[in-house]
Short mmCIF file of N, CA and C in Angstrom, two decimals:
data_model
loop_
_atom_site.label_atom_id
_atom_site.label_comp_id
_atom_site.label_asym_id
_atom_site.label_seq_id
_atom_site.Cartn_x
_atom_site.Cartn_y
_atom_site.Cartn_z
N MET F 1 -20.46 8.77 7.35
CA MET F 1 -20.72 7.25 7.23
C MET F 1 -19.92 6.62 8.27
N ASN F 2 -20.47 5.46 8.75
CA ASN F 2 -19.93 4.67 9.70
C ASN F 2 -18.85 3.82 9.16
N LYS F 3 -17.77 3.50 9.90
CA LYS F 3 -16.78 2.57 9.44
C LYS F 3 -17.12 1.30 9.16
N THR F 4 -18.09 0.71 9.79
CA THR F 4 -18.76 -0.56 9.52
C THR F 4 -19.34 -0.59 8.13
N LEU F 5 -20.10 0.44 7.93
CA LEU F 5 -20.74 0.47 6.50
C LEU F 5 -19.79 0.58 5.48
N ILE F 6 -18.76 1.29 5.67
CA ILE F 6 -17.69 1.41 4.52
C ILE F 6 -17.00 0.10 4.37
N ILE F 7 -16.76 -0.65 5.51
CA ILE F 7 -16.11 -1.98 5.27
C ILE F 7 -17.12 -2.96 4.64
N ILE F 8 -18.34 -2.88 4.93
CA ILE F 8 -19.31 -3.71 4.27
C ILE F 8 -19.48 -3.46 2.78
N LEU F 9 -19.42 -2.07 2.39
CA LEU F 9 -19.42 -1.68 1.02
C LEU F 9 -18.17 -2.21 0.25
N ILE F 10 -17.07 -2.17 0.95
CA ILE F 10 -15.86 -2.70 0.35
C ILE F 10 -15.89 -4.23 0.13
N ILE F 11 -16.36 -4.93 1.11
CA ILE F 11 -16.66 -6.32 0.84
C ILE F 11 -17.68 -6.69 -0.29
N LEU F 12 -18.72 -5.88 -0.39
CA LEU F 12 -19.63 -6.02 -1.41
C LEU F 12 -18.91 -5.86 -2.81
N ALA F 13 -18.14 -4.78 -2.87
CA ALA F 13 -17.39 -4.54 -4.00
C ALA F 13 -16.49 -5.67 -4.48
N LEU F 14 -15.80 -6.18 -3.53
CA LEU F 14 -14.87 -7.37 -3.72
C LEU F 14 -15.66 -8.49 -4.10
N GLY F 15 -16.88 -8.70 -3.62
CA GLY F 15 -17.72 -9.79 -4.09
C GLY F 15 -18.14 -9.56 -5.60
N LEU F 16 -18.47 -8.36 -5.97
CA LEU F 16 -18.73 -8.01 -7.32
C LEU F 16 -17.59 -8.32 -8.29
N ILE F 17 -16.36 -8.08 -7.88
CA ILE F 17 -15.17 -8.25 -8.54
C ILE F 17 -15.08 -9.81 -8.77
N ALA F 18 -15.28 -10.59 -7.79
CA ALA F 18 -15.14 -11.99 -7.92
C ALA F 18 -16.24 -12.55 -8.72
N TYR F 19 -17.42 -12.07 -8.82
CA TYR F 19 -18.42 -12.50 -9.66
C TYR F 19 -18.14 -12.18 -11.10
N ASN F 20 -17.59 -11.00 -11.31
CA ASN F 20 -17.36 -10.54 -12.72
C ASN F 20 -16.19 -11.29 -13.34
N VAL F 21 -15.23 -11.62 -12.52
CA VAL F 21 -14.04 -12.39 -13.02
C VAL F 21 -14.59 -13.72 -13.57
N THR F 22 -15.56 -14.30 -12.92
CA THR F 22 -16.16 -15.57 -13.50
C THR F 22 -16.87 -15.42 -14.79
N LEU F 23 -17.29 -14.23 -15.13
CA LEU F 23 -18.01 -13.90 -16.43
C LEU F 23 -16.99 -13.63 -17.55
N VAL F 24 -15.71 -13.35 -17.20
CA VAL F 24 -14.80 -13.03 -18.30
C VAL F 24 -14.40 -14.21 -19.02
N ASP F 25 -14.54 -14.12 -20.38
CA ASP F 25 -13.97 -15.09 -21.28
C ASP F 25 -12.39 -14.76 -21.59
N PHE F 26 -11.62 -15.30 -21.01
CA PHE F 26 -10.15 -14.99 -21.18
C PHE F 26 -9.60 -15.23 -22.45
N GLU F 27 -10.23 -16.01 -23.41
CA GLU F 27 -9.86 -16.12 -24.79
C GLU F 27 -10.18 -14.97 -25.54
N ALA F 28 -11.39 -14.33 -25.24
CA ALA F 28 -11.72 -13.14 -25.96
C ALA F 28 -12.28 -12.19 -24.94
N PRO F 29 -11.44 -11.53 -24.23
CA PRO F 29 -11.85 -10.66 -23.06
C PRO F 29 -12.59 -9.25 -23.65
N PHE F 30 -12.47 -8.90 -24.75
CA PHE F 30 -13.03 -7.60 -25.23
C PHE F 30 -14.19 -7.83 -26.24
N GLN F 31 -14.91 -9.09 -26.02
CA GLN F 31 -16.10 -9.29 -26.87
C GLN F 31 -17.27 -9.70 -26.05
N GLY F 32 -18.41 -9.25 -26.43
CA GLY F 32 -19.62 -9.67 -25.78
C GLY F 32 -19.73 -9.32 -24.27
N ASP F 33 -20.16 -10.30 -23.51
CA ASP F 33 -20.41 -10.02 -22.11
C ASP F 33 -19.05 -9.87 -21.28
N SER F 34 -18.05 -10.22 -21.90
CA SER F 34 -16.69 -10.10 -21.20
C SER F 34 -16.36 -8.61 -21.08
N THR F 35 -16.76 -7.83 -22.02
CA THR F 35 -16.49 -6.43 -21.89
C THR F 35 -17.31 -5.86 -20.77
N ILE F 36 -18.51 -6.27 -20.64
CA ILE F 36 -19.35 -5.70 -19.48
C ILE F 36 -18.76 -6.17 -18.18
N ALA F 37 -18.31 -7.40 -18.17
CA ALA F 37 -17.70 -7.94 -16.92
C ALA F 37 -16.46 -7.10 -16.58
N LEU F 38 -15.56 -6.70 -17.46
CA LEU F 38 -14.44 -5.96 -17.33
C LEU F 38 -14.73 -4.62 -16.81
N ILE F 39 -15.82 -4.05 -17.43
CA ILE F 39 -16.27 -2.71 -16.94
C ILE F 39 -16.87 -2.77 -15.50
N GLY F 40 -17.47 -3.78 -15.10
CA GLY F 40 -17.92 -4.14 -13.74
C GLY F 40 -16.64 -4.26 -12.81
N ILE F 41 -15.67 -4.91 -13.25
CA ILE F 41 -14.36 -5.04 -12.40
C ILE F 41 -13.82 -3.71 -12.09
N LEU F 42 -13.67 -2.89 -13.24
CA LEU F 42 -13.06 -1.67 -13.07
C LEU F 42 -13.95 -0.67 -12.26
N ALA F 43 -15.25 -0.71 -12.30
CA ALA F 43 -16.20 0.11 -11.51
C ALA F 43 -16.00 -0.24 -10.11
N SER F 44 -15.93 -1.63 -9.79
CA SER F 44 -15.77 -2.05 -8.45
C SER F 44 -14.48 -1.52 -7.84
N LEU F 45 -13.47 -1.66 -8.66
CA LEU F 45 -12.08 -1.19 -8.12
C LEU F 45 -12.13 0.34 -7.84
N CYS F 46 -12.68 1.10 -8.70
CA CYS F 46 -12.92 2.51 -8.51
C CYS F 46 -13.70 2.80 -7.14
N ALA F 47 -14.78 2.08 -6.92
CA ALA F 47 -15.49 2.15 -5.69
C ALA F 47 -14.68 1.96 -4.57
N ILE F 48 -13.93 0.91 -4.54
CA ILE F 48 -12.99 0.60 -3.40
C ILE F 48 -11.96 1.72 -3.14
N VAL F 49 -11.35 2.17 -4.21
CA VAL F 49 -10.45 3.29 -4.08
C VAL F 49 -11.10 4.58 -3.47
N LEU F 50 -12.35 4.90 -3.89
CA LEU F 50 -12.96 5.95 -3.41
C LEU F 50 -13.35 5.77 -1.95
N LEU F 51 -13.82 4.67 -1.53
CA LEU F 51 -14.13 4.41 -0.07
C LEU F 51 -12.89 4.39 0.73
N LEU F 52 -11.75 4.00 0.28
CA LEU F 52 -10.43 4.15 1.02
C LEU F 52 -10.03 5.48 1.16
N ILE F 53 -10.22 6.24 0.14
CA ILE F 53 -9.91 7.69 0.25
C ILE F 53 -10.83 8.45 1.26
N PHE F 54 -12.05 8.03 1.19
CA PHE F 54 -13.07 8.63 2.16
C PHE F 54 -12.64 8.35 3.65
N MET F 55 -12.17 7.04 3.80
CA MET F 55 -11.91 6.56 5.17
C MET F 55 -10.58 7.44 5.56
N THR F 56 -9.69 7.59 4.60
CA THR F 56 -8.46 8.34 5.05
C THR F 56 -8.75 9.78 5.38
N SER F 57 -9.66 10.35 4.55
CA SER F 57 -9.95 11.78 4.79
C SER F 57 -10.75 11.97 6.19
N LYS F 58 -11.56 10.93 6.49
CA LYS F 58 -12.18 10.98 7.90
C LYS F 58 -11.23 10.88 9.09
N LYS F 59 -10.17 10.01 8.81
CA LYS F 59 -9.14 9.92 9.89
C LYS F 59 -8.36 11.27 9.95
N ILE F 60 -8.06 11.86 8.84
CA ILE F 60 -7.25 13.27 8.86
C ILE F 60 -8.20 14.22 9.55
N ASP F 61 -9.49 14.26 9.18
CA ASP F 61 -10.44 15.21 9.77
C ASP F 61 -10.52 15.06 11.31
N LYS F 62 -10.54 13.86 11.67
CA LYS F 62 -10.53 13.62 13.24
C LYS F 62 -9.32 13.98 13.84
N LYS F 63 -8.14 13.84 13.25
CA LYS F 63 -6.93 14.28 13.92
C LYS F 63 -6.79 15.73 13.88
N ILE F 64 -7.35 16.47 12.91
CA ILE F 64 -7.31 17.92 12.88
C ILE F 64 -8.19 18.49 13.99
N LYS F 65 -9.43 17.87 14.08
CA LYS F 65 -10.27 18.32 15.13
C LYS F 65 -9.83 18.00 16.51
N ASP F 66 -9.07 17.01 16.62
CA ASP F 66 -8.57 16.66 18.04
C ASP F 66 -7.45 17.76 18.48
N ASN F 67 -6.70 18.27 17.50
CA ASN F 67 -5.65 19.22 17.76
C ASN F 67 -6.12 20.56 18.00
#
């Protein structure tokens, strides 16, 4: 995957986090649609972590191949 594509996916995940934060009812965060929004926030955070791990593994792979 291209570095530009990974950055675009990270930005999209950040956008999803921002959208889901607006859906959370902070008075009752574990009821109704707030639960779904929290799950969406958690899923987006997991996607960001996975993409960052992938970028790091690509950098390591490149360094190994150069040596």
